[in-house]
Short mmCIF file of C-alpha atoms in Angstrom, two decimals:
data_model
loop_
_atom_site.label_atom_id
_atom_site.label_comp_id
_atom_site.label_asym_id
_atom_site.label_seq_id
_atom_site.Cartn_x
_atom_site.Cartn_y
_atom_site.Cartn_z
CA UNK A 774 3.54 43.26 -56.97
CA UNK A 775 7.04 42.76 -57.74
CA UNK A 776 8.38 39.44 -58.60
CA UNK A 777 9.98 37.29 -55.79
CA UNK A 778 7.80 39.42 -53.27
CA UNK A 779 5.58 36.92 -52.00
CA UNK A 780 8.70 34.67 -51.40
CA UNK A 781 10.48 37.21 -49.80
CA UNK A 782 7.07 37.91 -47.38
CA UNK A 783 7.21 33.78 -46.59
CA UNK A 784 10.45 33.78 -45.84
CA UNK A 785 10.24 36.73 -43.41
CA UNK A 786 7.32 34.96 -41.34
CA UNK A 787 8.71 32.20 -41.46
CA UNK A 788 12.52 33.95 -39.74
CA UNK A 789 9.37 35.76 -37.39
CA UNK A 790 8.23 32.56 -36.30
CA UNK A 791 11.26 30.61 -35.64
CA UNK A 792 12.35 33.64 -33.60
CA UNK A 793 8.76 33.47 -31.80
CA UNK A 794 9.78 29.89 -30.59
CA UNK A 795 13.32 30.44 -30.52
CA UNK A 796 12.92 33.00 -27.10
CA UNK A 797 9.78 30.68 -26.10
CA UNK A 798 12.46 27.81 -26.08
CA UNK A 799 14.99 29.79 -24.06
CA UNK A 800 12.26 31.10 -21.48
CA UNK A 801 11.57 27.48 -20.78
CA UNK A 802 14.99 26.83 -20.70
CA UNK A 803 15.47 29.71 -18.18
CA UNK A 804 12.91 28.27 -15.71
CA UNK A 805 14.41 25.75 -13.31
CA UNK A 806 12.74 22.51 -13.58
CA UNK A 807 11.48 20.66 -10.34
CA UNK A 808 9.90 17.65 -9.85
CA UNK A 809 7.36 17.75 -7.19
CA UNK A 810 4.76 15.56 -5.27
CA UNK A 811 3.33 18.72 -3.19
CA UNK A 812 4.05 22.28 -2.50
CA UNK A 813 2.10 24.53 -0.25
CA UNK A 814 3.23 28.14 -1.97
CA UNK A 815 4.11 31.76 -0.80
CA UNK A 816 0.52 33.14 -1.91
CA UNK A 817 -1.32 30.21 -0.69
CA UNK A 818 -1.42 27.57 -3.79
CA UNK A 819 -2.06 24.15 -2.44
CA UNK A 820 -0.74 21.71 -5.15
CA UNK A 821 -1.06 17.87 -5.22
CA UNK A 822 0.22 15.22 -7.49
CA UNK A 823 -2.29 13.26 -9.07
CA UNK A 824 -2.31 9.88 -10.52
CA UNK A 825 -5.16 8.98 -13.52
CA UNK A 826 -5.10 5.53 -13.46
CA UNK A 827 -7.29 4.93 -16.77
CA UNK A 828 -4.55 6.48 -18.73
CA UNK A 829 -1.47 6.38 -16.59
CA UNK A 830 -0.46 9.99 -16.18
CA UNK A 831 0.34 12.34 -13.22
CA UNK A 832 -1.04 15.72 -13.10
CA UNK A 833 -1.10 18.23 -10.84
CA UNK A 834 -4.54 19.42 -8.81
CA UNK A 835 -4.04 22.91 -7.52
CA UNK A 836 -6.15 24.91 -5.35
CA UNK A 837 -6.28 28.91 -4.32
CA UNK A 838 -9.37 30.71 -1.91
CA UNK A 839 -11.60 27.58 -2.78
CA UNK A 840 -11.51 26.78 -6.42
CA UNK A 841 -9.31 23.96 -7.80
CA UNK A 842 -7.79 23.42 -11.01
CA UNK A 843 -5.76 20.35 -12.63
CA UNK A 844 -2.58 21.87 -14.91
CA UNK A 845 0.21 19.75 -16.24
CA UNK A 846 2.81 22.29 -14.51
CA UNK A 847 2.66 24.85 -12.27
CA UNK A 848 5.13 27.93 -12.59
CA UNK A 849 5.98 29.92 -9.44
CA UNK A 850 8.26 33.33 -8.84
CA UNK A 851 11.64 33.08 -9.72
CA UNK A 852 11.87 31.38 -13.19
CA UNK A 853 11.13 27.93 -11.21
CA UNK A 854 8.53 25.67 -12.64
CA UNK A 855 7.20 22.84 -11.03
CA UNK A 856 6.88 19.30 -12.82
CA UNK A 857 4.76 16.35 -11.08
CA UNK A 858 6.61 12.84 -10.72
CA UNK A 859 6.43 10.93 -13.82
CA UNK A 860 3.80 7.85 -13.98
CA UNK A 861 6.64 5.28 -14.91
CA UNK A 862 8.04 6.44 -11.57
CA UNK A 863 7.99 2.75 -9.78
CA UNK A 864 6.90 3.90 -6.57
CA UNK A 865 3.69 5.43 -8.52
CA UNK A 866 3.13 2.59 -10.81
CA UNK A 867 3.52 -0.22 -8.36
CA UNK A 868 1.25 1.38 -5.98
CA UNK A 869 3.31 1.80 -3.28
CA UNK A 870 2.45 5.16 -2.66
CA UNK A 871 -0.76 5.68 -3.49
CA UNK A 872 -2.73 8.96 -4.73
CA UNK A 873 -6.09 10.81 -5.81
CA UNK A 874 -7.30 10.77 -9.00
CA UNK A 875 -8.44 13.93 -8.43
CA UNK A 876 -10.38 16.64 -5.91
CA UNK A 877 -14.22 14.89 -5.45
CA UNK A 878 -16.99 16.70 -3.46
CA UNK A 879 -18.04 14.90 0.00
CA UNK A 880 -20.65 16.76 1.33
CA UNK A 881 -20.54 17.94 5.00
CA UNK A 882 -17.58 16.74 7.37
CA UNK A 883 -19.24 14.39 9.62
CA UNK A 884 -20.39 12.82 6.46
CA UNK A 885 -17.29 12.23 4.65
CA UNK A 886 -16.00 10.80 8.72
CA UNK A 887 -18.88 8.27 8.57
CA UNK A 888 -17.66 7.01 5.40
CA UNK A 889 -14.21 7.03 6.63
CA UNK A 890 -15.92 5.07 9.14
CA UNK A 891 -17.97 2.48 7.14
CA UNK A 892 -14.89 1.61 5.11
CA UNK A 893 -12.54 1.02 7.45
CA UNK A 894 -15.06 -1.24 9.79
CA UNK A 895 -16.11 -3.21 6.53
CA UNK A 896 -13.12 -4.05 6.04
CA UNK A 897 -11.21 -4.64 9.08
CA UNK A 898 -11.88 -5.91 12.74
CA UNK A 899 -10.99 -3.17 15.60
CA UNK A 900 -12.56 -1.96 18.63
CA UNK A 901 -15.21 0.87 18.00
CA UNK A 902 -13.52 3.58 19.63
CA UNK A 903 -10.44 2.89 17.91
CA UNK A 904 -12.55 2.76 15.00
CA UNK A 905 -13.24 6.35 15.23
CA UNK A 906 -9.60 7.07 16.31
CA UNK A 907 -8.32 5.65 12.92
CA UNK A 908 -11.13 7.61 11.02
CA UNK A 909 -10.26 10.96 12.08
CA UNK A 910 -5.80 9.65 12.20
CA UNK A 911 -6.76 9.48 8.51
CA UNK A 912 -7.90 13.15 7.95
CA UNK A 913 -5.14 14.48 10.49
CA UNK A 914 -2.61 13.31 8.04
CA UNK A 915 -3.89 15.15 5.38
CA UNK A 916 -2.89 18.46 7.42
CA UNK A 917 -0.73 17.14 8.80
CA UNK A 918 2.11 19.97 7.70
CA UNK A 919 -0.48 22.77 9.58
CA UNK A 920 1.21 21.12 12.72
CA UNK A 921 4.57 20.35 14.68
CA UNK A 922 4.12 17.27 16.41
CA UNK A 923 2.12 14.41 15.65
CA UNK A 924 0.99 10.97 17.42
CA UNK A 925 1.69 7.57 15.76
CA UNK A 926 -1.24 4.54 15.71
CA UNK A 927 -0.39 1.41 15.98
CA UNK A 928 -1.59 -2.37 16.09
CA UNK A 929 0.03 -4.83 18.52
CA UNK A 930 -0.77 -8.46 18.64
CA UNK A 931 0.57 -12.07 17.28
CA UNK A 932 0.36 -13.00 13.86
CA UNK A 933 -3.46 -13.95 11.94
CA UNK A 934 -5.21 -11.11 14.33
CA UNK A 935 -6.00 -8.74 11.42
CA UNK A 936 -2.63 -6.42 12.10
CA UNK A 937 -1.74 -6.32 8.62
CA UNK A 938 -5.51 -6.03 7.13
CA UNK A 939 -6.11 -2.90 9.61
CA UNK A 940 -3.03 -1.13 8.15
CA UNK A 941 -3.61 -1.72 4.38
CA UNK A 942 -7.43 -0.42 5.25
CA UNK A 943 -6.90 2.83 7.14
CA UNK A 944 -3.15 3.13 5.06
CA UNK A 945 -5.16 3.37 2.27
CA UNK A 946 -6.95 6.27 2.69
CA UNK A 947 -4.27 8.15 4.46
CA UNK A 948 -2.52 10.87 2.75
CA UNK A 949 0.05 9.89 0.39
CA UNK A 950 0.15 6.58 1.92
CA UNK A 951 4.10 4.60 1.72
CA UNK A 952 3.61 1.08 2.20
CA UNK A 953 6.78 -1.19 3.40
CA UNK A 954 7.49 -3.80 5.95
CA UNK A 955 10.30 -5.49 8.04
CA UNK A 956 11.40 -7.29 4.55
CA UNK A 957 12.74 -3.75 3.26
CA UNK A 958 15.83 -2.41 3.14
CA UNK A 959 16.29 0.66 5.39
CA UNK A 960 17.65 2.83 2.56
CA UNK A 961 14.59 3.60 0.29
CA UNK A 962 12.41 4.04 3.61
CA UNK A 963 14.28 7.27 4.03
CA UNK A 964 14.82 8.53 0.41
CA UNK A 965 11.05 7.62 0.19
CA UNK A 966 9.85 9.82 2.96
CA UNK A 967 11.89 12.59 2.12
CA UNK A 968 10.84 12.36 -1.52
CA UNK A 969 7.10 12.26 -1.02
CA UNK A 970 6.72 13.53 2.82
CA UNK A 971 3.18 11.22 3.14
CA UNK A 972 2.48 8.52 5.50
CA UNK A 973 4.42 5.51 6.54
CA UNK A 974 2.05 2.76 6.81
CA UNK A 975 4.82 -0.28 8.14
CA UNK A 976 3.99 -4.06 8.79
CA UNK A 977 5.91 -6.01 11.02
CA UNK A 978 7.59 -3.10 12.70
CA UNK A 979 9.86 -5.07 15.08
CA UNK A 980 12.93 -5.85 12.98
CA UNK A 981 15.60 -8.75 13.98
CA UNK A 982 18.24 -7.50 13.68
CA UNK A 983 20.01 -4.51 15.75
CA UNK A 984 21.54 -2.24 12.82
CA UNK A 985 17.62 -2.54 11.20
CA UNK A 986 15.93 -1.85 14.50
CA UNK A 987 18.21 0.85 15.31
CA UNK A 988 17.55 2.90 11.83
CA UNK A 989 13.56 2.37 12.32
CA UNK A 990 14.15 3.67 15.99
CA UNK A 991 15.57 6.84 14.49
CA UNK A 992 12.66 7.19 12.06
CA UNK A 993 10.09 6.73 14.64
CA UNK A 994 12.08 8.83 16.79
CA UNK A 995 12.36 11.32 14.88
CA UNK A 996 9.34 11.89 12.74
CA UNK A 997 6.86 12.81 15.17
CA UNK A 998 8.78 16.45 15.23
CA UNK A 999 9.13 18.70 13.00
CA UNK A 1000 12.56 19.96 12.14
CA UNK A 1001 14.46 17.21 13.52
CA UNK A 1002 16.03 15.08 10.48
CA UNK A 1003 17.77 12.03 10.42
CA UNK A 1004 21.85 12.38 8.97
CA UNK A 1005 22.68 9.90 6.74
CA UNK A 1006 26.63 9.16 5.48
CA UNK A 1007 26.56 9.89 1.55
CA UNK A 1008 29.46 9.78 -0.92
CA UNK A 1009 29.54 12.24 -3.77
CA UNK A 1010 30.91 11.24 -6.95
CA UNK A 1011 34.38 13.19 -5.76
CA UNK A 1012 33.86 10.51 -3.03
CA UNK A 1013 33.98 12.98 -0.47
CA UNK A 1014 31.95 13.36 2.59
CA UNK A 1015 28.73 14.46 2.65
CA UNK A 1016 25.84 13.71 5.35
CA UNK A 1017 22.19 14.13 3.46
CA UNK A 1018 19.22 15.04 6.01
CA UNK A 1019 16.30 13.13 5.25
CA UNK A 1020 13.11 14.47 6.60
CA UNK A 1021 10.63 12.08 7.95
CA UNK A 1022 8.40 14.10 10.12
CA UNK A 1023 4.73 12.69 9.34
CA UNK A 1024 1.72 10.43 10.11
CA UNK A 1025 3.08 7.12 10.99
CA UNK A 1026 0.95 3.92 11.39
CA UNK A 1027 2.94 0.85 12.32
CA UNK A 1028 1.64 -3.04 13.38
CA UNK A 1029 4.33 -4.88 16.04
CA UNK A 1030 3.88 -8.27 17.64
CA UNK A 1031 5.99 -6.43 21.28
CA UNK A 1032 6.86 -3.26 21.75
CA UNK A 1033 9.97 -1.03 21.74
CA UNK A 1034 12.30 -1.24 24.56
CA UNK A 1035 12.62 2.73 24.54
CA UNK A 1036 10.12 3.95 26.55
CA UNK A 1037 10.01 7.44 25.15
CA UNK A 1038 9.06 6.46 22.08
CA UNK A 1039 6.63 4.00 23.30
CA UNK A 1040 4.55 7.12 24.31
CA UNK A 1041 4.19 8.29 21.17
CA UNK A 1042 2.18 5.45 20.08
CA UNK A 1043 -1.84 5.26 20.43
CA UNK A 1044 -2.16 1.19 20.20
CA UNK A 1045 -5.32 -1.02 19.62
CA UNK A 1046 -4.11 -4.77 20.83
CA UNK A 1047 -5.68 -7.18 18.67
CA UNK A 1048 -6.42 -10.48 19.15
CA UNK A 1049 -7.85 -10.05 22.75
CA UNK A 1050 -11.32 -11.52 20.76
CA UNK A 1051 -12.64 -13.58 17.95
CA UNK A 1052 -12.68 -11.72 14.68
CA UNK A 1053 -15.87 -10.62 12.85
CA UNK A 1054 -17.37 -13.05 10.65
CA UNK A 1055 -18.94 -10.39 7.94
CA UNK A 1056 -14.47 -9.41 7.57
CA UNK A 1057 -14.01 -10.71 4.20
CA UNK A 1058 -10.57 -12.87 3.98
CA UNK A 1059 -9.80 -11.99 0.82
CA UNK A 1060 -10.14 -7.71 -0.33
CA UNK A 1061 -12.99 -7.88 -3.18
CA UNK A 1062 -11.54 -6.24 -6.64
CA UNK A 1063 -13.70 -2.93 -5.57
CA UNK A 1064 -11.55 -2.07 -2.34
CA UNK A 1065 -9.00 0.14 -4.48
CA UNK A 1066 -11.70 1.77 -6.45
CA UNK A 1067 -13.37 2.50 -3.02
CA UNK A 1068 -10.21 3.93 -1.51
CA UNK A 1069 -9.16 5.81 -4.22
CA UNK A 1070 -12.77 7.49 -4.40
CA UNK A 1071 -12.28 8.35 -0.81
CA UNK A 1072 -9.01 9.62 -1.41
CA UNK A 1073 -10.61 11.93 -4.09
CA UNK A 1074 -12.63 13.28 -1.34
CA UNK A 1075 -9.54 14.02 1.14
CA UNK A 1076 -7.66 15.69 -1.35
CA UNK A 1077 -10.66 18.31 -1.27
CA UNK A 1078 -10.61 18.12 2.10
CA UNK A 1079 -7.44 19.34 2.47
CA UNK A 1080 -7.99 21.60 0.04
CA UNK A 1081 -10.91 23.16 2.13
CA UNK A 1082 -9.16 23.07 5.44
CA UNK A 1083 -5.46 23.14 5.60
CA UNK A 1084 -5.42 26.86 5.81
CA UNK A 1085 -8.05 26.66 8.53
CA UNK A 1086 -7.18 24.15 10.98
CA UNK A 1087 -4.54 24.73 13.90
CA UNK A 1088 -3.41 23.77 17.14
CA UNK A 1089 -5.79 24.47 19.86
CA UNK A 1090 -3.71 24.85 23.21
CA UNK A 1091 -7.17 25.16 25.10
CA UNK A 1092 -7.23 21.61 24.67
CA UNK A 1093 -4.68 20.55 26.46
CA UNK A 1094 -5.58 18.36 29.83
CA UNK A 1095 -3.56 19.02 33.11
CA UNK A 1096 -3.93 15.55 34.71
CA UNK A 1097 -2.05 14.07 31.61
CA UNK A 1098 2.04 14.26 31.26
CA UNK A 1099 3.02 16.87 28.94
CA UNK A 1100 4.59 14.32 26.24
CA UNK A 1101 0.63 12.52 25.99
CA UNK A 1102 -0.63 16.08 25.55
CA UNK A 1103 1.79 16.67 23.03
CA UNK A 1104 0.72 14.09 20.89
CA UNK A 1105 -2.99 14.22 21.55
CA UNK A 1106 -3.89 17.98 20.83
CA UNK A 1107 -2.90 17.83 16.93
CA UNK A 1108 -5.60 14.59 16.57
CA UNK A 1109 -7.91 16.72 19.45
CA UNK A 1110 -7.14 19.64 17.02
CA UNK A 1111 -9.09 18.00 14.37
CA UNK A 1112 -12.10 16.35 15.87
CA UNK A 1113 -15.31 18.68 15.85
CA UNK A 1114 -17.09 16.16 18.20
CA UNK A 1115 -16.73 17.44 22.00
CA UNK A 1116 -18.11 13.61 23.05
CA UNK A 1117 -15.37 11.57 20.76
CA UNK A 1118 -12.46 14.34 22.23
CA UNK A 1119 -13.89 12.90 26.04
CA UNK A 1120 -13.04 9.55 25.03
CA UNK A 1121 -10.05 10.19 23.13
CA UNK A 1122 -8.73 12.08 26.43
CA UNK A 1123 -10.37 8.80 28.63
CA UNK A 1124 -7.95 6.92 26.19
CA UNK A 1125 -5.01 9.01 26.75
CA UNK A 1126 -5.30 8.64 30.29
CA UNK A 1127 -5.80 4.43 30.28
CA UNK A 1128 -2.24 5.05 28.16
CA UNK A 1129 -0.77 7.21 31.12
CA UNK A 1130 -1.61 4.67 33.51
CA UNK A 1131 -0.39 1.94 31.45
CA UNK A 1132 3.00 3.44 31.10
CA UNK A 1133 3.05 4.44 34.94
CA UNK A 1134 1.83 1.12 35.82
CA UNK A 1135 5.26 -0.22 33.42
CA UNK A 1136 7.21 2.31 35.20
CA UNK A 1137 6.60 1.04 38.94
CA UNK A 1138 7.84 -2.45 38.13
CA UNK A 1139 11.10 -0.73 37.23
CA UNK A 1140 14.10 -1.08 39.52
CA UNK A 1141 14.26 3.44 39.81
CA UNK A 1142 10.33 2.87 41.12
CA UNK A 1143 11.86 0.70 44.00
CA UNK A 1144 15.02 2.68 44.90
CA UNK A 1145 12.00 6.05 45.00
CA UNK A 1146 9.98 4.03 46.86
CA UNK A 1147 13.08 3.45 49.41
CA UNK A 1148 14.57 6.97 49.47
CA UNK A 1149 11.09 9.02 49.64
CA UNK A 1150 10.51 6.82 53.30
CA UNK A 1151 14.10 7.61 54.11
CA UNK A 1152 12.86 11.75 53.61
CA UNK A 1153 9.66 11.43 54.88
CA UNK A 1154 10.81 10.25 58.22
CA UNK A 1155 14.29 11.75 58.56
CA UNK A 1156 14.73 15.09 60.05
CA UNK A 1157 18.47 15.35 58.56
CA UNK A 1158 19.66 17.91 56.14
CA UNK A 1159 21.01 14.42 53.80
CA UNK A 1160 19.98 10.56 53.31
CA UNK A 1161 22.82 8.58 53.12
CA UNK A 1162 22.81 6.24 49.62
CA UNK A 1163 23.95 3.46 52.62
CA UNK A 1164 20.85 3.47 53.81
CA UNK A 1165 19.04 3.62 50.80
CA UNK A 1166 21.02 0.60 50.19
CA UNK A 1167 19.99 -1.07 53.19
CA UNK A 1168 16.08 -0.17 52.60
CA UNK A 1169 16.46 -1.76 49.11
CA UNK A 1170 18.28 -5.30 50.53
CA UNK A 1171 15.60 -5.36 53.38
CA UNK A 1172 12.24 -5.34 50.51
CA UNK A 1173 13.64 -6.26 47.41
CA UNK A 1174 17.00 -7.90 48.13
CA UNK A 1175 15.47 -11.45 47.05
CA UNK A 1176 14.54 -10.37 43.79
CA UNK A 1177 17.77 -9.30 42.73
CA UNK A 1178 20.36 -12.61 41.50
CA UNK A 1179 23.10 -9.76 42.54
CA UNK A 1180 23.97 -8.29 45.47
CA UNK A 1181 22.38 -4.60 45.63
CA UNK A 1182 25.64 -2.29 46.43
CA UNK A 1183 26.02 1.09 47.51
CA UNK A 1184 28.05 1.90 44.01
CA UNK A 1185 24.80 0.30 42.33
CA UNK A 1186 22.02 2.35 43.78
CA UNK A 1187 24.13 5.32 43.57
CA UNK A 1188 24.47 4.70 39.69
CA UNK A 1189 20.46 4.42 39.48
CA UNK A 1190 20.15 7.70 41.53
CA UNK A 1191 22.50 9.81 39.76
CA UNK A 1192 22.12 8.23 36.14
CA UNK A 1193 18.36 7.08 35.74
CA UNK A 1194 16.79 9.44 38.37
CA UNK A 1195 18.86 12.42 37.97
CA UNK A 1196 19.34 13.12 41.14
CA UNK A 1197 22.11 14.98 42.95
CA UNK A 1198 24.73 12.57 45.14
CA UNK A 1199 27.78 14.18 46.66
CA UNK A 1200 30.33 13.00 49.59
CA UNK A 1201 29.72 14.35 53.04
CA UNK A 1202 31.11 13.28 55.92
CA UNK A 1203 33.07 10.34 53.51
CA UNK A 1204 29.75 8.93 52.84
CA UNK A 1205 27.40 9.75 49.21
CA UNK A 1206 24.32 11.08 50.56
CA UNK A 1207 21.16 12.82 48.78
CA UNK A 1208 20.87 16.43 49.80
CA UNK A 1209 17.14 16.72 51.02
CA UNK A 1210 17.35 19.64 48.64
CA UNK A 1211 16.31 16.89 46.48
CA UNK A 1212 13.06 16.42 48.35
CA UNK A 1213 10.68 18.40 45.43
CA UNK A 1214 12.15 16.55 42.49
CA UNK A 1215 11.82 13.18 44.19
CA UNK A 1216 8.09 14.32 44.79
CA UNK A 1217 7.79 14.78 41.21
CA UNK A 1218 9.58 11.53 40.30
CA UNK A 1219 7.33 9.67 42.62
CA UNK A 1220 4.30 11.05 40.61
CA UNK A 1221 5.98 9.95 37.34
CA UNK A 1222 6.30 6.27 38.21
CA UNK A 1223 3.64 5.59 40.08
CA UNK A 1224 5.15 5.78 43.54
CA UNK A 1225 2.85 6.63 46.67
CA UNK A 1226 4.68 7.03 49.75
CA UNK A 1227 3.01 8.25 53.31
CA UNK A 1228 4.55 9.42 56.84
CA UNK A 1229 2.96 5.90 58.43
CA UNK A 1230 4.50 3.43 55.82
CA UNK A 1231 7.84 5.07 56.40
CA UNK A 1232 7.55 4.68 59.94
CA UNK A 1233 7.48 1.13 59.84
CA UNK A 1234 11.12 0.89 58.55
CA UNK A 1235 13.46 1.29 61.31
CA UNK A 1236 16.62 3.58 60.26
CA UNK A 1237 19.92 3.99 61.33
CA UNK A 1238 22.96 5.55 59.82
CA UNK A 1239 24.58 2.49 57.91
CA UNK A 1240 27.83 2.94 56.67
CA UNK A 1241 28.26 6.72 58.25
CA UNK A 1242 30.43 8.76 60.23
CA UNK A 1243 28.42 10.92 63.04
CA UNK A 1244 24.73 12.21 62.57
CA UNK A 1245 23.77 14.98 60.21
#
């Protein structure tokens, strides 16, 4: 061998390997870098963030056709790689959102619900059938995405009746649980939600003031639906204009001492009041130092859970139950969806129809119940082609005049007709009138809020034509 030869060979493996890492340090470079929380990808791949508590570190657990793997990154077509949230991200480490561990077997279904179960009823107070309600809310938000619309729960009652307790125990085992109150600032609710797409769990859900309430409103509004953002007003560094959509469709649980003035969205609640008795005395006041290890075990299990079933589980139509308004079977068949047990979907329907009567029960105390009430008589009994809004008027100042501090006017009643009815007025004759072309969709308002009007009742009011010009 030649002098300088072995020399020369170092040198050239050691050019060969600097190349080697060279083109693997521009591949990575290539790739574009995303941090992630979850992704549900083209070919199937289920992939969760993971948080190991006993040495502070997110991974990734990934699952395809039944196995599931933990990887520190997870690269997908098109030179992207995925990268999961870092552990010093203060969300994360402050436990506001809380994770798995990782996947953990569970056995059959019905046993991981009973331990659902047992945890949530050792550690808070609620009714059993809301009991199982909460059990099985808890696994349909870790599917949640398989679906379009979702229900809220909710717990309504005065402070000291276990509101708070009730959310941090079913919140907890939720899927990617966000935990905030009326004390935040409305600003990280949405960049949170967007960011990690879990479940709000939200204490003290009433808000004081207007601009607050308002941007909850839209939340709540909003995130039952999927596909239906919230526009927020952001400035780019250029300072120009530029509205951000923040998704918030997902699982919602809130606790409120009233409710919402806006009745739609009070229909997409399903509420346990609490406080209506004394609470159990095996509750513990204070959570023992084992209720996050407990959580976070059961956590382990839903992440396999969804692993197992997200691919499966769908919206069964067939569920669906005629007697009930089409916004209460909205809401009801992704939870009906999920339940296995034909008995517990029977009472969860039984429940959905105490909430129908509720809100048509609220409804017929309303002043458009009255003026229904009024104007279905006046069609019942007439044999006219219209019903003058005069007379309707007149109807409404005979029954209900001495409830009213103001005097019921035609202009008045004609506003509640055509604005909160939706029903057609036009002049005929110089008078408004209601065209009994109207007849059907009064029927069907009648039905909405609670309004039962018969031939004989009607008969008893005498009617002339107030305030018009000739018969019709």
């Amino acid at each position: 061998m030649q002098p300088g030869a072995s020399s020369k060979s170092t040198r050239s493996s050691t050019i060969q390997r600097m190349n080697i890492e060279a083109i693997g340090r521009a591949t990575n470079e290539q790739r574009q870098v995303t941090p992630t929380v979850s992704n549900v990808l083209e070919d199937g791949t289920i992939v969760e963030l993971v948080f190991r508590m006993e040495n502070r570190t997110t991974l990734f657990a990934t699952s395809l056709a039944g196995r599931w793997t933990l990887a520190r990154q997870v690269d997908v077509p098109g030179r992207h790689r995925l990268v999961p949230f870092s552990p010093s991200n203060n969300l994360i480490k402050n436990e506001v959102v809380l994770l798995p561990s990782e996947p953990h077997s569970y056995g059959t279904e019905q046993e991981l619900v009973s331990e659902v179960i047992s945890f949530i009823h050792r550690y808070a107070d609620l009714s059993p059938s809301f009991e199982q309600v909460a059990a099985h809310y808890v696994l349909l938000s870790w599917v949640y995405d398989a679906f379009n619309d979702l229900p809220y729960l909710r717990l309504r009652g005065d402070f000291g009746t276990g509101k708070t307790r009730s959310l941090l125990t079913i919140g907890s085992l939720c899927y990617k649980p966000f935990f905030a109150s009326g004390a935040s600032t409305i600003s990280p609710i949405f960049h949170t939600l967007d960011a990690f797409r879990g479940t709000l769990i939200f204490d003290e859900a009433d808000f004081r003031f207007s601009d607050e309430r308002s941007a909850i409103v839209k939340i709540l509004n909003n995130g039952n639906v999927r596909g239906m953002p919230v526009l927020r007003t952001v400035m780019n560094r250029q300072r120009e204009f530029n509205p951000q959509a923040f998704h918030v469709f997902g699982p919602k649980i809130v606790a409120t001492r009233g409710r919402y003035e806006d009745r739609a969205l009070e229909s997409r609640f399903i509420t346990e009041e609490t406080g209506a008795r004394p609470l159990r005395k095996d509750i513990p006041i204070n959570l023992p130092p084992t209720f996050k290890d407990e959580a976070r075990e059961l956590r382990n299990k839903l992440l396999l859970y969804r692993f197992r079933r997200r691919h499966e589980i769908t919206l069964d139509p067939s569920l669906a139950d005629p007697t009930l308004e089409p916004r209460i079977n909205q809401i009801m068949l992704p939870l009906l969806s999920v339940l296995s047990d034909r008995l517990l979907q029977a009472e969860l329907r039984n429940a959905a129809k105490r909430a129908q009567d509720s809100i048509i029960a609220e409804r017929g105390l309303l002043m458009e119940a009255q003026v229904l009430e009024v104007l279905m008589e006046q069609m019942l009994s007439s044999s006219r082609s219209v019903v003058p809004v005069a007379e309707v008027t007149s109807g409404m100042i005979r029954r209900y005049g001495a409830e009213y501090e103001r005097p019921l006017t035609n202009r008045w009643i004609g506003s509640i007709l055509r604005k909160k009815l939706n029903l057609v007025t036009y002049k005929f004759h110089g008078v408004y009138v209601v065209p009994m072309a109207e007849r059907e969709k009064t029927e069907m308002l009648c039905q909405r809020y609670g309004v039962s009007v018969t031939i004989d009742a009607a008969s008893k009011e005498g009617h002339g034509d107030v305030g018009t010009s000739g018969a019709f």
